[in-house]
Short mmCIF file of C-alpha atoms in Angstrom, two decimals:
data_model
loop_
_atom_site.label_atom_id
_atom_site.label_comp_id
_atom_site.label_asym_id
_atom_site.label_seq_id
_atom_site.Cartn_x
_atom_site.Cartn_y
_atom_site.Cartn_z
CA HIS A 249 12.24 5.08 -43.89
CA LYS A 250 9.45 6.65 -45.99
CA LEU A 251 10.03 10.11 -44.51
CA ALA A 252 13.79 9.77 -44.94
CA ILE A 253 13.39 8.70 -48.59
CA PHE A 254 10.99 11.60 -49.27
CA LEU A 255 13.35 14.17 -47.76
CA TYR A 256 16.32 12.59 -49.51
CA PHE A 257 14.81 12.81 -52.99
CA LEU A 258 13.31 16.24 -52.26
CA PHE A 259 16.79 17.53 -51.45
CA PHE A 260 18.27 16.19 -54.70
CA ILE A 261 15.34 17.48 -56.75
CA LEU A 262 15.72 20.99 -55.35
CA PHE A 263 19.48 20.80 -55.81
CA GLY A 264 19.06 19.64 -59.42
CA VAL A 265 16.56 22.42 -60.19
CA LEU A 266 18.93 25.01 -58.70
CA ILE A 267 21.88 23.69 -60.73
CA PHE A 268 19.75 23.61 -63.91
CA PHE A 269 18.60 27.23 -63.62
CA LEU A 270 22.05 28.40 -62.58
CA THR A 271 23.70 26.61 -65.51
CA SER A 272 21.10 27.97 -67.93
CA PHE A 273 21.67 31.48 -66.63
CA LEU A 274 25.46 31.22 -66.94
CA ILE A 275 25.30 29.73 -70.45
CA GLY A 276 22.89 32.46 -71.57
CA LEU A 277 25.08 35.14 -70.01
CA ILE A 278 28.22 33.79 -71.70
CA ALA A 279 26.41 33.54 -75.04
CA GLN A 280 25.28 37.17 -74.79
CA LEU A 281 28.75 38.32 -73.80
CA THR A 282 30.43 36.50 -76.67
CA THR A 283 28.12 38.24 -79.16
CA LYS A 284 27.92 41.70 -77.59
CA ILE A 285 31.37 42.33 -76.12
CA PRO A 286 33.17 42.73 -79.49
CA ASP A 287 30.62 45.31 -80.63
CA LEU A 288 30.60 46.98 -77.22
CA ILE A 289 34.37 47.38 -77.13
CA GLY A 290 35.25 47.75 -80.78
CA THR A 291 32.44 49.72 -82.43
CA THR A 292 30.53 51.68 -79.82
CA PRO A 293 32.14 54.92 -78.65
CA ILE A 294 32.23 53.88 -74.99
CA MET A 295 35.72 55.29 -74.49
CA ASP A 296 34.70 58.47 -76.31
CA THR A 297 31.82 58.81 -73.84
CA ILE A 298 34.18 58.37 -70.89
CA ILE A 299 36.67 60.86 -72.35
CA ALA A 300 33.91 63.41 -73.02
CA ARG A 301 32.69 63.13 -69.43
CA LEU A 302 36.27 63.43 -68.20
CA GLU A 303 36.78 66.62 -70.20
CA ASN A 304 33.48 67.95 -68.84
CA ILE A 305 34.58 67.26 -65.26
CA THR A 306 38.01 68.82 -65.77
CA GLY A 307 36.35 71.86 -67.34
CA ARG A 308 34.22 72.31 -64.23
CA LEU A 309 37.22 71.88 -61.93
CA GLY A 310 39.07 74.62 -63.74
CA SER A 311 42.86 74.54 -63.54
CA LEU A 312 43.03 71.61 -61.16
CA PHE A 313 44.19 69.35 -64.01
CA ASP A 314 46.34 70.70 -66.82
CA LYS A 315 45.92 69.68 -70.45
CA GLY A 316 48.92 67.35 -70.32
CA THR A 317 47.41 65.30 -67.50
CA VAL A 318 44.08 65.05 -69.30
CA ALA A 319 45.83 63.99 -72.52
CA THR A 320 47.77 61.32 -70.61
CA ILE A 321 44.54 59.93 -69.14
CA GLU A 322 42.91 59.90 -72.58
CA ASP A 323 45.86 58.02 -74.08
CA ALA A 324 45.72 55.50 -71.22
CA LEU A 325 42.02 54.90 -71.83
CA LYS A 326 42.57 54.40 -75.56
CA ASN A 327 45.42 51.98 -74.87
CA LEU A 328 43.13 50.13 -72.46
CA GLN A 329 40.53 49.78 -75.19
CA SER A 330 43.12 48.48 -77.66
CA SER A 331 44.44 45.97 -75.12
CA ALA A 332 40.91 44.78 -74.38
CA VAL A 333 40.20 44.23 -78.08
CA GLU A 334 43.49 42.35 -78.56
CA SER A 335 42.97 40.09 -75.51
CA LEU A 336 39.33 39.35 -76.35
CA PRO A 337 40.03 36.34 -78.63
CA GLN A 338 42.18 34.73 -75.92
CA LEU A 339 39.43 35.27 -73.36
CA LEU A 340 36.80 33.75 -75.62
CA THR A 341 39.11 30.81 -76.33
CA LYS A 342 39.49 30.14 -72.60
CA VAL A 343 35.72 30.34 -72.12
CA LEU A 344 35.11 27.92 -74.98
CA ASN A 345 37.78 25.53 -73.65
CA PHE A 346 36.12 25.62 -70.24
CA LEU A 347 32.71 24.86 -71.73
CA THR A 348 34.18 22.07 -73.87
CA GLY A 349 35.86 20.50 -70.84
CA PHE A 350 32.69 20.84 -68.80
CA PHE A 351 30.46 19.18 -71.39
CA SER A 352 33.05 16.46 -72.06
CA SER A 353 33.07 15.58 -68.35
CA LEU A 354 29.28 15.85 -68.10
CA PRO A 355 28.63 12.07 -68.58
CA ARG A 356 31.04 11.28 -65.75
CA ILE A 357 29.38 13.89 -63.51
CA ILE A 358 25.91 12.48 -64.30
CA LEU A 359 27.13 8.94 -63.59
CA ILE A 360 28.58 9.97 -60.22
CA PHE A 361 25.38 11.85 -59.41
CA VAL A 362 23.17 8.85 -60.23
CA VAL A 363 25.40 6.42 -58.33
CA THR A 364 25.37 8.75 -55.32
CA ILE A 365 21.56 8.98 -55.34
CA MET A 366 21.07 5.23 -55.73
CA SER A 367 23.64 4.34 -53.08
CA GLY A 368 22.02 6.74 -50.64
CA TYR A 369 18.59 5.30 -51.44
CA TYR A 370 19.67 1.71 -50.79
CA PHE A 371 21.56 2.82 -47.70
CA ILE A 372 18.29 4.19 -46.28
CA ILE A 373 15.96 1.30 -47.12
CA GLN A 374 18.47 -1.47 -46.36
CA SER A 375 20.33 -0.01 -43.41
CA ASP A 376 19.46 -3.04 -41.24
CA ARG A 377 20.92 -5.46 -43.79
CA LEU A 378 23.98 -3.26 -44.16
CA TYR A 379 24.43 -3.32 -40.40
CA LEU A 380 24.29 -7.14 -40.36
CA LEU A 381 26.69 -7.30 -43.32
CA LEU A 382 29.21 -5.10 -41.52
CA LEU A 383 28.87 -7.29 -38.43
CA ARG A 384 29.78 -10.31 -40.55
CA LEU A 385 32.79 -8.55 -42.03
CA ILE A 386 33.83 -6.80 -38.81
CA PRO A 387 32.91 -8.92 -35.77
CA ASP A 388 33.03 -5.93 -33.46
CA LYS A 389 29.58 -4.61 -32.60
CA GLU A 390 30.90 -1.49 -30.88
CA PHE A 391 33.08 -0.52 -33.87
CA VAL A 392 30.22 -1.05 -36.35
CA GLY A 393 27.93 1.03 -34.14
CA LYS A 394 30.50 3.84 -34.20
CA ILE A 395 30.56 3.69 -38.01
CA PHE A 396 26.77 4.17 -38.15
CA THR A 397 26.95 6.91 -35.52
CA ALA A 398 29.60 8.78 -37.50
CA SER A 399 27.54 8.45 -40.72
CA SER A 400 24.41 9.74 -38.97
CA ASN A 401 26.26 12.68 -37.43
CA LEU A 402 27.87 13.58 -40.77
CA THR A 403 24.46 13.50 -42.47
CA SER A 404 23.06 15.83 -39.81
CA SER A 405 26.06 18.13 -40.25
CA LEU A 406 25.54 18.26 -44.02
CA LEU A 407 21.86 19.12 -43.56
CA ARG A 408 22.77 21.89 -41.11
CA ILE A 409 25.39 23.22 -43.53
CA GLY A 410 22.85 23.21 -46.36
CA GLY A 411 20.40 25.08 -44.15
CA GLY A 412 23.12 27.57 -43.24
CA TYR A 413 23.85 28.32 -46.89
CA ILE A 414 20.12 28.67 -47.61
CA VAL A 415 19.89 31.26 -44.82
CA LEU A 416 22.96 32.98 -46.27
CA LEU A 417 21.31 32.99 -49.71
CA PHE A 418 18.18 34.72 -48.38
CA LEU A 419 20.28 37.25 -46.44
CA THR A 420 22.22 38.10 -49.61
CA PHE A 421 18.97 38.42 -51.56
CA ALA A 422 17.46 40.73 -48.92
CA GLN A 423 20.57 42.96 -48.84
CA ALA A 424 20.81 43.20 -52.63
CA TYR A 425 17.09 43.82 -53.07
CA ALA A 426 16.96 46.54 -50.41
CA GLY A 427 20.03 48.30 -51.82
CA MET A 428 18.76 48.18 -55.40
CA LEU A 429 15.35 49.49 -54.36
CA ILE A 430 17.02 52.45 -52.66
CA LEU A 431 19.07 53.11 -55.81
CA SER A 432 15.99 52.67 -58.07
CA ILE A 433 17.63 49.93 -60.16
CA PRO A 434 15.28 48.49 -62.83
CA ASN A 435 14.31 44.83 -62.32
CA ALA A 436 15.70 44.94 -58.78
CA LEU A 437 13.97 41.69 -57.80
CA LEU A 438 15.53 39.75 -60.69
CA TRP A 439 19.02 41.17 -60.16
CA ALA A 440 18.83 40.51 -56.42
CA ALA A 441 17.92 36.88 -57.12
CA VAL A 442 20.85 36.58 -59.54
CA CYS A 443 23.22 38.06 -56.93
CA ALA A 444 21.97 35.64 -54.27
CA VAL A 445 22.36 32.54 -56.45
CA VAL A 446 25.76 33.52 -57.88
CA ASP A 447 27.02 34.49 -54.42
CA ILE A 448 26.84 30.84 -53.31
CA LEU A 449 29.50 29.91 -55.85
CA PRO A 450 32.98 30.55 -54.41
CA ILE A 451 34.56 31.05 -57.83
CA LEU A 452 32.11 33.76 -58.90
CA GLY A 453 30.50 35.63 -56.00
CA ILE A 454 28.55 38.88 -56.12
CA SER A 455 31.45 40.66 -57.85
CA ILE A 456 30.51 39.11 -61.20
CA THR A 457 27.15 40.92 -61.12
CA LEU A 458 27.60 44.10 -59.08
CA ILE A 459 30.94 45.31 -60.48
CA PRO A 460 29.88 45.19 -64.17
CA MET A 461 26.54 46.73 -63.20
CA GLY A 462 28.28 49.63 -61.44
CA ILE A 463 30.61 50.22 -64.40
CA VAL A 464 27.74 50.20 -66.91
CA LEU A 465 25.70 52.64 -64.80
CA ILE A 466 28.61 55.07 -64.42
CA VAL A 467 29.45 54.95 -68.14
CA SER A 468 25.81 55.44 -69.08
CA GLY A 469 25.72 58.62 -67.00
CA ASP A 470 23.94 57.47 -63.83
CA ILE A 471 26.90 58.17 -61.55
CA PHE A 472 24.79 58.16 -58.38
CA ALA A 473 23.45 54.65 -59.00
CA GLY A 474 26.84 53.36 -60.17
CA VAL A 475 28.68 54.61 -57.10
CA GLY A 476 25.82 53.32 -54.95
CA ILE A 477 26.21 49.85 -56.47
CA PHE A 478 29.93 49.85 -55.60
CA ILE A 479 29.12 50.92 -52.03
CA LEU A 480 26.48 48.18 -51.84
CA TYR A 481 29.06 45.67 -53.08
CA ILE A 482 31.56 46.66 -50.38
CA ILE A 483 28.88 46.50 -47.65
CA MET A 484 27.66 43.07 -48.76
CA LEU A 485 31.22 41.76 -49.05
CA VAL A 486 32.13 42.90 -45.53
CA LEU A 487 28.90 41.54 -44.04
CA ARG A 488 29.41 38.18 -45.75
CA ARG A 489 32.96 37.89 -44.36
CA PHE A 490 31.55 38.42 -40.86
CA ILE A 491 28.31 36.42 -41.20
CA GLU A 492 29.50 33.35 -43.15
CA PRO A 493 32.07 32.03 -40.61
CA VAL A 494 29.61 32.50 -37.74
CA LEU A 495 26.59 31.06 -39.56
CA ILE A 496 28.30 28.10 -41.23
CA GLY A 497 30.52 27.58 -38.19
CA ASN A 498 27.45 27.22 -35.97
CA ALA A 499 25.93 24.83 -38.50
CA MET A 500 29.13 22.78 -38.39
CA ARG A 501 29.42 23.28 -34.62
CA LEU A 502 32.81 24.89 -35.13
CA HIS A 503 34.33 28.05 -33.73
CA PRO A 504 34.30 30.88 -36.33
CA MET A 505 38.10 31.13 -36.15
CA THR A 506 38.39 27.40 -36.86
CA MET A 507 36.03 27.89 -39.80
CA VAL A 508 38.20 30.71 -41.20
CA LEU A 509 41.39 28.63 -40.83
CA ALA A 510 39.71 25.68 -42.60
CA MET A 511 38.71 27.99 -45.48
CA ILE A 512 42.27 29.37 -45.73
CA ALA A 513 43.74 25.84 -45.75
CA GLY A 514 41.21 24.74 -48.38
CA ILE A 515 42.04 27.70 -50.62
CA ALA A 516 45.79 27.03 -50.24
CA VAL A 517 45.41 23.38 -51.30
CA LEU A 518 42.44 23.34 -53.70
CA GLY A 519 42.06 26.94 -54.83
CA LEU A 520 38.81 28.86 -54.52
CA GLY A 521 36.81 25.65 -54.36
CA GLY A 522 38.51 24.96 -51.05
CA VAL A 523 36.23 27.53 -49.42
CA LEU A 524 33.58 24.78 -49.30
CA VAL A 525 35.75 21.66 -49.35
CA GLY A 526 38.11 22.72 -46.55
CA PRO A 527 35.46 23.05 -43.81
CA PHE A 528 33.75 19.86 -45.00
CA ILE A 529 36.99 17.85 -44.68
CA LEU A 530 37.53 19.35 -41.24
CA VAL A 531 34.04 18.27 -40.15
CA VAL A 532 34.66 14.71 -41.37
CA MET A 533 38.01 14.52 -39.56
CA LEU A 534 36.57 15.89 -36.32
CA GLU A 535 33.61 13.50 -36.46
CA ILE A 536 35.91 10.50 -36.89
CA TYR A 537 38.19 11.90 -34.18
CA ASN A 538 35.35 12.24 -31.67
CA THR A 539 33.28 9.16 -32.54
CA PHE A 540 36.12 6.65 -32.43
CA GLY A 541 37.63 8.09 -29.25
CA LEU A 542 40.86 9.16 -30.90
CA GLU A 543 41.20 12.05 -28.44
CA GLU A 544 41.77 9.69 -25.52
CA LYS A 545 44.12 7.54 -27.58
CA VAL A 546 46.18 10.55 -28.67
CA ARG A 547 46.29 11.83 -25.09
CA ASN A 548 47.43 8.44 -23.79
CA THR A 549 50.03 8.12 -26.54
CA ILE A 550 51.47 11.56 -25.80
CA GLY A 551 51.44 10.77 -22.07
CA ASP A 552 53.28 7.48 -22.65
CA LEU A 553 55.88 9.23 -24.80
CA LEU A 554 56.43 11.93 -22.19
CA HIS A 555 56.60 9.34 -19.40
CA ARG A 556 59.06 7.24 -21.39
CA ASN A 557 61.27 10.25 -22.14
CA GLY A 558 61.17 11.24 -18.47
CA SER A 559 62.14 7.72 -17.38
CA GLU A 560 65.01 7.62 -19.86
CA GLU A 561 66.26 10.99 -18.60
CA ASN A 562 66.11 9.78 -14.99
CA VAL A 563 68.00 6.60 -15.88
CA SER A 564 70.66 8.56 -17.76
CA GLU A 565 71.03 10.99 -14.84
CA ALA A 566 71.36 8.08 -12.40
CA GLU A 567 73.99 6.42 -14.58
CA SER A 568 75.94 9.66 -14.94
CA GLY A 569 75.74 10.20 -11.16
CA SER A 570 77.07 6.71 -10.39
CA SER A 571 79.92 7.11 -12.85
CA THR A 572 80.82 10.44 -11.25
CA GLU A 573 80.91 8.85 -7.79
CA LYS A 574 83.25 6.13 -9.07
CA ASP A 575 85.57 8.72 -10.53
CA GLU A 576 85.64 10.75 -7.30
CA LYS A 577 86.25 7.69 -5.02
CA PRO A 578 89.95 7.68 -3.86
CA SER A 579 92.06 4.78 -4.99
CA ILE A 580 93.54 2.39 -2.32
CA THR A 581 97.26 1.77 -2.77
#
């Protein structure tokens, strides 16, 4: 019990520290964006820089692009800047509404978190009493034992899943750090850590860090590093799509294809958050299915239905055959 309690609270402490730093990072990032984006889009000549570089490139290419095409591209870029400035207040309003909703629901989230921790704590230290209580309520020792077995197996599955995502986090960090070192990105260690932490979140992912970084590098004139960041993003995205189903599927003891289908079903029902919820629900359903012997019951039920349908078909065929014989029998006059 002491070791279980220590590991239990250690897990929640680490989880709370991770959520705290991640929330602080996101709030700081949003605060910086809300103050710097209007100046970046409206006052700084970022589009003028892009247009000047475009004219420089077209001048080097000679007559490959005519003046009309270049003018069309310049007008499109200016219209893009105007649209971005016009849509900025709506974007900031949505961000503020999201933050308001999050902080308004924060007491409920904290209450659920505290209740979850305390219920898990009492479940660990008073598992024997809980077992006796369930035996009083459900006088079936085998059924109560299956409930505890399912709970234990689900806990082990959750720990394996958490370990799988920790391994995935370190793999993402290693890939991002190696790529940024090759591209000579300043503060590569910090940015790799940010990519690894944000990549865990299904709603955000590495795109929220690498895509803006690549755009800023290209606009600032470091085309090699900017293009390299986009290539790094594609490589990491492809590797994650191959590694995550295998890694998390092994942690859940599921086939990678089953893991992918569970993710797709979760996204279809719950949105992007279903990437995590879908496989978890599948694990719970499979654990209940296996622990309580539902496979044998389903097989027997299907067998009984097939046997019953076959018997009814045989009876109907026999009745139709007897009626046919009566019709064919000659009448005695």
